[in-house]
PDB file of C-alpha atoms and ligand atoms in Angstrom:
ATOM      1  CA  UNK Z   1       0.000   0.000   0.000  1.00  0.00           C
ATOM      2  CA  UNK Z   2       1.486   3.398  -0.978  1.00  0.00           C
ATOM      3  CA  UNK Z   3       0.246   6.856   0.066  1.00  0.00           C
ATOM      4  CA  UNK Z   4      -0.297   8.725  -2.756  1.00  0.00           C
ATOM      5  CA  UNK Z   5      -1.136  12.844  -2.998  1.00  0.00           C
ATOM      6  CA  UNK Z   6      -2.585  13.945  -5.900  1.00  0.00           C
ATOM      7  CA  UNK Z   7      -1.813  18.126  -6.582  1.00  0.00           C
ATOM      8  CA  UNK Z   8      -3.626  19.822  -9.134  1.00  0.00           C
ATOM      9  CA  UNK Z   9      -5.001  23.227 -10.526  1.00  0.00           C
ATOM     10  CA  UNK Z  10      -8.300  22.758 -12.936  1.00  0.00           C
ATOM     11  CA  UNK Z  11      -9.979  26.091 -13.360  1.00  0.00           C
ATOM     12  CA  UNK Z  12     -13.209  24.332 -15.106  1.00  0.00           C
ATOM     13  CA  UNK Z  13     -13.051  21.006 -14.021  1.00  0.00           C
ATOM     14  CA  UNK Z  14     -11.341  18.837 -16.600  1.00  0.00           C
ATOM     15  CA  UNK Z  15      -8.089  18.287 -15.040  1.00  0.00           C
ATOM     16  CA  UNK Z  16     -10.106  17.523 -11.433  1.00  0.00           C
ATOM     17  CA  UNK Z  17     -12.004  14.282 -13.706  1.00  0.00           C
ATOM     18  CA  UNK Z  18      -9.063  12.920 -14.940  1.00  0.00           C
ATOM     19  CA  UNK Z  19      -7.850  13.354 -11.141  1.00  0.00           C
ATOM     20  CA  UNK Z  20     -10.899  11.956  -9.651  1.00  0.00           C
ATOM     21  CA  UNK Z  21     -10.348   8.953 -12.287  1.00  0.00           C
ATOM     22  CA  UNK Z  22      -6.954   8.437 -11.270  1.00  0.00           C
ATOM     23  CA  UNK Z  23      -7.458   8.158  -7.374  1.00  0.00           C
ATOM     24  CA  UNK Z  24     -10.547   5.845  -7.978  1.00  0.00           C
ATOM     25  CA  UNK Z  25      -8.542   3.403  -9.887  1.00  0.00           C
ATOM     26  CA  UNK Z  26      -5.836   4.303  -6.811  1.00  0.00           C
ATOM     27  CA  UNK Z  27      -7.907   3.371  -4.997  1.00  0.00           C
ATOM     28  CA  UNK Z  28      -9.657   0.396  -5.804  1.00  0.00           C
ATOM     29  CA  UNK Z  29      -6.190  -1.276  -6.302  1.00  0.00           C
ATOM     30  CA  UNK Z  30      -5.514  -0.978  -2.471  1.00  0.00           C
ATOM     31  CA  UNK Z  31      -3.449   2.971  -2.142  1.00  0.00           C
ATOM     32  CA  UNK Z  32      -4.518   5.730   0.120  1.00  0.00           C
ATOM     33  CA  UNK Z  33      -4.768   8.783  -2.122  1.00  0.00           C
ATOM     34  CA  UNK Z  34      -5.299  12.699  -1.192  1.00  0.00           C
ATOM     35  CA  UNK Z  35      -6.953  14.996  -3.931  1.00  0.00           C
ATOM     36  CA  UNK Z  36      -5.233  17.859  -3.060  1.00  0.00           C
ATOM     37  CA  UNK Z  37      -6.700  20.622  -5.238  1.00  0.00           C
ATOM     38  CA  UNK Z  38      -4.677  24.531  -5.410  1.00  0.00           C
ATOM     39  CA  UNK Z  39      -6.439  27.086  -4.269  1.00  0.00           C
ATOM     40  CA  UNK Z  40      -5.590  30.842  -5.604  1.00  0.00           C
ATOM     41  CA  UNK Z  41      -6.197  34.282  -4.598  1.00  0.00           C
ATOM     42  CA  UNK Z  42      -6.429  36.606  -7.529  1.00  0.00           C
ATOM     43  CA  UNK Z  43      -6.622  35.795 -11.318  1.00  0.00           C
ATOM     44  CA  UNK Z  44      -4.288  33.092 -12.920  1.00  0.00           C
ATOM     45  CA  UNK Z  45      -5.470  33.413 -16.295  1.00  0.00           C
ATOM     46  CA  UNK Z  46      -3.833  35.759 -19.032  1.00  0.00           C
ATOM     47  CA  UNK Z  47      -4.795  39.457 -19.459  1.00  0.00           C
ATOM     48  CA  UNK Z  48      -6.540  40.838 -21.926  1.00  0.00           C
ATOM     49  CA  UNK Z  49      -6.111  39.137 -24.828  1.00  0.00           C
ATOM     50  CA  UNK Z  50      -3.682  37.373 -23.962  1.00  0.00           C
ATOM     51  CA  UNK Z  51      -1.241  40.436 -23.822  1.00  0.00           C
ATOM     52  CA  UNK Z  52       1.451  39.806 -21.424  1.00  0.00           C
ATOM     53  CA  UNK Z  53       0.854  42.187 -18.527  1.00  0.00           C
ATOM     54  CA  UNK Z  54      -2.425  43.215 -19.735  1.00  0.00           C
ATOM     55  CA  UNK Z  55      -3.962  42.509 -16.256  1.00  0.00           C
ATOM     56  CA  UNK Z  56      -4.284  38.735 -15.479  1.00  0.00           C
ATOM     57  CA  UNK Z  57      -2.073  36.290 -14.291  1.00  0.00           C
ATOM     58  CA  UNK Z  58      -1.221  37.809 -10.690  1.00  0.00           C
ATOM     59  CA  UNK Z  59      -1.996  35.432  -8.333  1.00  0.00           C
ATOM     60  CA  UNK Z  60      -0.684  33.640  -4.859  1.00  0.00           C
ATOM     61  CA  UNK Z  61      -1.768  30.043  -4.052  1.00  0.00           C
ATOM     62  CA  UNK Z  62      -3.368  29.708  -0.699  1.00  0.00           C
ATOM     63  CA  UNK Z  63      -1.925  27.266   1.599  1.00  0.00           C
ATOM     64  CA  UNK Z  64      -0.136  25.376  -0.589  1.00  0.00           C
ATOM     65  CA  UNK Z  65      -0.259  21.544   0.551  1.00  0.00           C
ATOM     66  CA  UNK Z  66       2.750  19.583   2.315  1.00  0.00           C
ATOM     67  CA  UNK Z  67       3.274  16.384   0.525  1.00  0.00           C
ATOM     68  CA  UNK Z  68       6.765  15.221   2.080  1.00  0.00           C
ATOM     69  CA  UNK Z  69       4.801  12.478   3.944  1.00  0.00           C
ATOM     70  CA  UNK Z  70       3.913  10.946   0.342  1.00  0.00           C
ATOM     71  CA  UNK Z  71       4.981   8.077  -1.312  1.00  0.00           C
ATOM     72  CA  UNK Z  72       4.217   8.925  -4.274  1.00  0.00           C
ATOM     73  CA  UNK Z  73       3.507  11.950  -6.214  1.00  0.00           C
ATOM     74  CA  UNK Z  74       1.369  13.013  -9.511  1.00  0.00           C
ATOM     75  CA  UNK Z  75       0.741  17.215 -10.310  1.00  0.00           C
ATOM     76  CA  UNK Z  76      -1.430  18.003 -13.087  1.00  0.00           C
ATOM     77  CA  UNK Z  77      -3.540  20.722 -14.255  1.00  0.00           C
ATOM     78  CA  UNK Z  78      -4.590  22.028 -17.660  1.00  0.00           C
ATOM     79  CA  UNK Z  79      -2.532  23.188 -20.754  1.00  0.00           C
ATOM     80  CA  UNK Z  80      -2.416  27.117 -21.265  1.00  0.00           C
ATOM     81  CA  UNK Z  81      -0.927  28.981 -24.118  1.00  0.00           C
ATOM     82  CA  UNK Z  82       0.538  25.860 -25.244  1.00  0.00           C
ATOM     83  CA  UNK Z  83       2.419  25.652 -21.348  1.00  0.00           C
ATOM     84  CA  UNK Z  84       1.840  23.713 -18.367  1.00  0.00           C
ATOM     85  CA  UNK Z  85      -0.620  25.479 -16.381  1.00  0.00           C
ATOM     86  CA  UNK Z  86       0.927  28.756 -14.212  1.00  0.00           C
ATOM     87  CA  UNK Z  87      -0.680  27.902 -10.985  1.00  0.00           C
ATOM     88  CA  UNK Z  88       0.813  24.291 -10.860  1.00  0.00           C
ATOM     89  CA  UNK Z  89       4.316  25.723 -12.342  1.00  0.00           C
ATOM     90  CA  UNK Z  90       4.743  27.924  -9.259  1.00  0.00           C
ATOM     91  CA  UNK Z  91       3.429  25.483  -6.925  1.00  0.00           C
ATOM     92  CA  UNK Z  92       6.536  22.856  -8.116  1.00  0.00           C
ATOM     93  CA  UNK Z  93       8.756  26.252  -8.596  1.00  0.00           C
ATOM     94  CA  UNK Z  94       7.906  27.804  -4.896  1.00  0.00           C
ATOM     95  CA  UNK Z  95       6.888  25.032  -3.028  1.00  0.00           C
ATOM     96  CA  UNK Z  96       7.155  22.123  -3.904  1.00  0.00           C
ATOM     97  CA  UNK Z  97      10.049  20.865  -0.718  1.00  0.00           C
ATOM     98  CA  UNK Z  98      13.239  18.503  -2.197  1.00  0.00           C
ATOM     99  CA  UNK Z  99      11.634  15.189  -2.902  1.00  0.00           C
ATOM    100  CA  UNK Z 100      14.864  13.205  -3.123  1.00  0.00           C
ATOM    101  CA  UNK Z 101      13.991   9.778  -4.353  1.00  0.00           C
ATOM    102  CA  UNK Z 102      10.095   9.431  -4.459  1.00  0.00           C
ATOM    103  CA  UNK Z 103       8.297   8.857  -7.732  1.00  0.00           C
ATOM    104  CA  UNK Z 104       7.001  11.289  -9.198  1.00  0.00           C
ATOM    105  CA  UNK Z 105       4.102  11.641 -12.305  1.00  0.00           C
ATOM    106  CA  UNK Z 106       2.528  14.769 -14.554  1.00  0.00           C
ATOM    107  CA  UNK Z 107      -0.374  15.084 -15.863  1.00  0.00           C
ATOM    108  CA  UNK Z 108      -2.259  17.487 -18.011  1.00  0.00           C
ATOM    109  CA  UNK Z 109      -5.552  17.993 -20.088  1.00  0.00           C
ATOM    110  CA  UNK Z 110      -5.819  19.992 -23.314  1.00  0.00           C
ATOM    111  CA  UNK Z 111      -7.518  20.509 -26.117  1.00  0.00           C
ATOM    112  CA  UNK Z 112      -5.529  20.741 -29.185  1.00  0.00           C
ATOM    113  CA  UNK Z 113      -1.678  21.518 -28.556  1.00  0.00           C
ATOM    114  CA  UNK Z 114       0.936  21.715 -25.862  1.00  0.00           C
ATOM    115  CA  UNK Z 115       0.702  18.706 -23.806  1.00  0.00           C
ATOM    116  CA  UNK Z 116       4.359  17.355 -24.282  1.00  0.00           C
ATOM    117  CA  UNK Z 117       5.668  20.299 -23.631  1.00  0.00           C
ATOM    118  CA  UNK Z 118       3.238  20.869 -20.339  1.00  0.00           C
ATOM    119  CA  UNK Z 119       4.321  17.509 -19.179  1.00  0.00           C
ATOM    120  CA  UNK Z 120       8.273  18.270 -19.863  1.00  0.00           C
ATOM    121  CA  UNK Z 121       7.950  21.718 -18.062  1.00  0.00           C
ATOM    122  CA  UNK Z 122       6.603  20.103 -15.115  1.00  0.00           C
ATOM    123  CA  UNK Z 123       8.894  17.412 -14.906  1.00  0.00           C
ATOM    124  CA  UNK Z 124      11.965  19.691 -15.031  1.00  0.00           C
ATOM    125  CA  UNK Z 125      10.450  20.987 -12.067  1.00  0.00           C
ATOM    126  CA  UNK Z 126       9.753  17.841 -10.317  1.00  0.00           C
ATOM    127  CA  UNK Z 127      13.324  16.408 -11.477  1.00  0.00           C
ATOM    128  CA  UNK Z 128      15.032  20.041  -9.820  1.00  0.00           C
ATOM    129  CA  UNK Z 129      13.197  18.643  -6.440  1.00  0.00           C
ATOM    130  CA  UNK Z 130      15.163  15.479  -6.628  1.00  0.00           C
ATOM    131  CA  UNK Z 131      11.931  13.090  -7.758  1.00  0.00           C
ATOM    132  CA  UNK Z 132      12.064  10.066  -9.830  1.00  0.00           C
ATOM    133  CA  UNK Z 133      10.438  11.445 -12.515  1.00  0.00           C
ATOM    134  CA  UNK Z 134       8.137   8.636 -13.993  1.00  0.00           C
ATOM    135  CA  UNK Z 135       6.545   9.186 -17.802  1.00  0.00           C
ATOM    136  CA  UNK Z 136       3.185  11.692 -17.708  1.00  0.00           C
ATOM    137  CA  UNK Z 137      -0.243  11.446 -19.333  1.00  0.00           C
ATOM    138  CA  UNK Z 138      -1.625  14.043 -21.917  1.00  0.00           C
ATOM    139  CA  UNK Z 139      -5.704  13.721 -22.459  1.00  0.00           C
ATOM    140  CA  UNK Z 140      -6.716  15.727 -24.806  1.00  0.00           C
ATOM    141  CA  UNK Z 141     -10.427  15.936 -25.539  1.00  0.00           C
ATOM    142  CA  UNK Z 142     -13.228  18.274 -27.591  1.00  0.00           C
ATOM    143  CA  UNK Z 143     -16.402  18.947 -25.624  1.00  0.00           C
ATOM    144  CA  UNK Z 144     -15.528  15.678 -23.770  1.00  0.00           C
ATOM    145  CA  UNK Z 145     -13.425  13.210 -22.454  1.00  0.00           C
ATOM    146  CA  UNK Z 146     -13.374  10.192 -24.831  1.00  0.00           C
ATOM    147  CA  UNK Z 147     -14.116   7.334 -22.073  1.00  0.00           C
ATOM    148  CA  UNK Z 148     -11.987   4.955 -23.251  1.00  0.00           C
ATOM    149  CA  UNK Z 149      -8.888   7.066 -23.912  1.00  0.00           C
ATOM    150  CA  UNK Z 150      -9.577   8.222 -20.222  1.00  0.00           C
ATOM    151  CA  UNK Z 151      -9.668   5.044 -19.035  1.00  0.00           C
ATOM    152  CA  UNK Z 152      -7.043   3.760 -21.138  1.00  0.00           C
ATOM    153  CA  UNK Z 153      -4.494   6.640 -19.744  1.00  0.00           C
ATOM    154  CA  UNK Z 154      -5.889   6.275 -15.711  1.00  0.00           C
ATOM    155  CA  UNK Z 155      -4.552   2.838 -16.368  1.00  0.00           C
ATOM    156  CA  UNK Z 156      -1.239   3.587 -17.743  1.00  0.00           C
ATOM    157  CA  UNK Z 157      -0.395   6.127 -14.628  1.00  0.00           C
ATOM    158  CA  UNK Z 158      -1.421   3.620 -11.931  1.00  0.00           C
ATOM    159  CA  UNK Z 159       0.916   0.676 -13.713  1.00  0.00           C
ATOM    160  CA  UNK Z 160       3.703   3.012 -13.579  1.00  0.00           C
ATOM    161  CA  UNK Z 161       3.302   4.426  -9.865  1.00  0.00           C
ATOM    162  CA  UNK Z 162       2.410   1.373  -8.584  1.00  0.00           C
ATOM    163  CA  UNK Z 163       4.995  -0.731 -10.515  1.00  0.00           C
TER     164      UNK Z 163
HETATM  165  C1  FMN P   1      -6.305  30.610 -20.805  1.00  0.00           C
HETATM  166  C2  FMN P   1      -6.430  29.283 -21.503  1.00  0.00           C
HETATM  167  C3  FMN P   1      -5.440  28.875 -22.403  1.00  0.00           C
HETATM  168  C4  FMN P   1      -5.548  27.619 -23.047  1.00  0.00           C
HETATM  169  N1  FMN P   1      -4.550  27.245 -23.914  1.00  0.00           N
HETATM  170  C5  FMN P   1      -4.626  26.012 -24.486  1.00  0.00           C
HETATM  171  C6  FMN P   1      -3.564  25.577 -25.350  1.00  0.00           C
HETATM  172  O1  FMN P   1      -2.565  26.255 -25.579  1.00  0.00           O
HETATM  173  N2  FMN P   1      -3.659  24.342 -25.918  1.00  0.00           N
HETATM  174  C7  FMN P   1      -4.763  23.545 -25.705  1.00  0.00           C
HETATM  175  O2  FMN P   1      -4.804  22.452 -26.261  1.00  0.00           O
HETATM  176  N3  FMN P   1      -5.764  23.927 -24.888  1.00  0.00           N
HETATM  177  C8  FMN P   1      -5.722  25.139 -24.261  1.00  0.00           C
HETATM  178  N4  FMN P   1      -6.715  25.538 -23.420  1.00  0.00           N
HETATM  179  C9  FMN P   1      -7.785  24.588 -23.103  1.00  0.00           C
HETATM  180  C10 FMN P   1      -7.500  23.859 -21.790  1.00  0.00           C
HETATM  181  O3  FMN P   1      -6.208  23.266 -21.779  1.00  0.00           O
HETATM  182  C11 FMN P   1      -8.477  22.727 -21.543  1.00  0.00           C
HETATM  183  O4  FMN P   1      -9.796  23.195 -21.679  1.00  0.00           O
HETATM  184  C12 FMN P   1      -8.243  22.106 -20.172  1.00  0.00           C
HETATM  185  O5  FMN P   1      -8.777  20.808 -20.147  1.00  0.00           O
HETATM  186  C13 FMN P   1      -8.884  22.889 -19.054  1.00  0.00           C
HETATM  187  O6  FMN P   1      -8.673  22.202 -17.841  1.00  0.00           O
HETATM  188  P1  FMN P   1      -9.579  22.466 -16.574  1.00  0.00           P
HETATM  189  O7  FMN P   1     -11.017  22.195 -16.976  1.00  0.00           O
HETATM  190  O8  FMN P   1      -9.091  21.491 -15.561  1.00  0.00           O
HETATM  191  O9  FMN P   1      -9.380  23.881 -16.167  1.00  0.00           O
HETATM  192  C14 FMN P   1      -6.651  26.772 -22.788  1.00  0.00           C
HETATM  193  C15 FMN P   1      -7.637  27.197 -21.879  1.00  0.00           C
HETATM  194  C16 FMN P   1      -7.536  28.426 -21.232  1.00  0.00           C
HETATM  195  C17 FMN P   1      -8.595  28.851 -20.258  1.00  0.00           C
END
């Protein structure tokens, strides 16, 4: 039995399914698993237009969670601007404590573009902290998730953290 923390940033919910779907299976297969969802103050998404410094993207994350009592693991949150999302970024960047040694998994959801580069900016992260960086899931979907590619990449992450 591991212990297994789940981190994540969804702003409308997609990222917090394929989360959900991943501690189920977790779950099921015997793990103890904590959803640990970031909470902000202020606005993480761009400015106007996407115009850097336009107005959005100032934000600080509210009592970020403490996951050096984990076994295991997985950060994921949503693709923007073809980037790992900025909210889960600064939570590996800023707080994320030196996890020398425990495995470690990304995960992201998207609609089009950006996913291998969300999961390699998030891993650089998670490698700086000292993790054992494990391969991530991108799920991309259009109005919504395909079931079976869902289920098909929930099973994938849970054979590699609990391998
Ligand atoms: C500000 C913003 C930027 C986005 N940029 C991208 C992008 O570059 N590539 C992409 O495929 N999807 C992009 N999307 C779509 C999201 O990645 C997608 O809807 C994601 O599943 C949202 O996750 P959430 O529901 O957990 O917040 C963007 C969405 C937002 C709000």
């Amino acid at each position: 039995m591991k212990n297994i923390a789940i981190v994540l940033h969804t702003n409308s919910g997609h990222t917090l399914k394929f989360a959900q779907a991943i501690r189920d299976k977790l779950v099921a297969l015997g793990h103890e698993v904590d959803l640990l969802g970031l909470r902000i103050a202020g606005s993480a998404t761009p400015g106007f237009m996407f115009i850097p410094g336009a107005g959005g993207g100032r934000f600080t994350i509210k009592s970020p969670p403490e996951v050096t009592g984990y076994d295991v693991i997985l950060v994921g949150g949503p693709v923007w601007m073809f980037k790992a999302s900025p909210v889960i970024m600064r939570y590996l960047a800023e707080d994320l404590p030196v996890i020398k040694g425990k495995k470690a998994l990304s995960f992201a959801t998207l609609l089009f573009r950006g996913g291998a580069r969300a999961l390699r900016m998030m891993n650089d992260e998670l490698e700086t902290s000292g993790a054992d960086v494990l391969e991530g899931e991108a799920l991309r979907y259009f109005m919504k998730f395909n079931e079976a590619e869902l289920v098909a990449a929930v099973d994938r992450i849970c054979e590699r953290v609990t391998s």
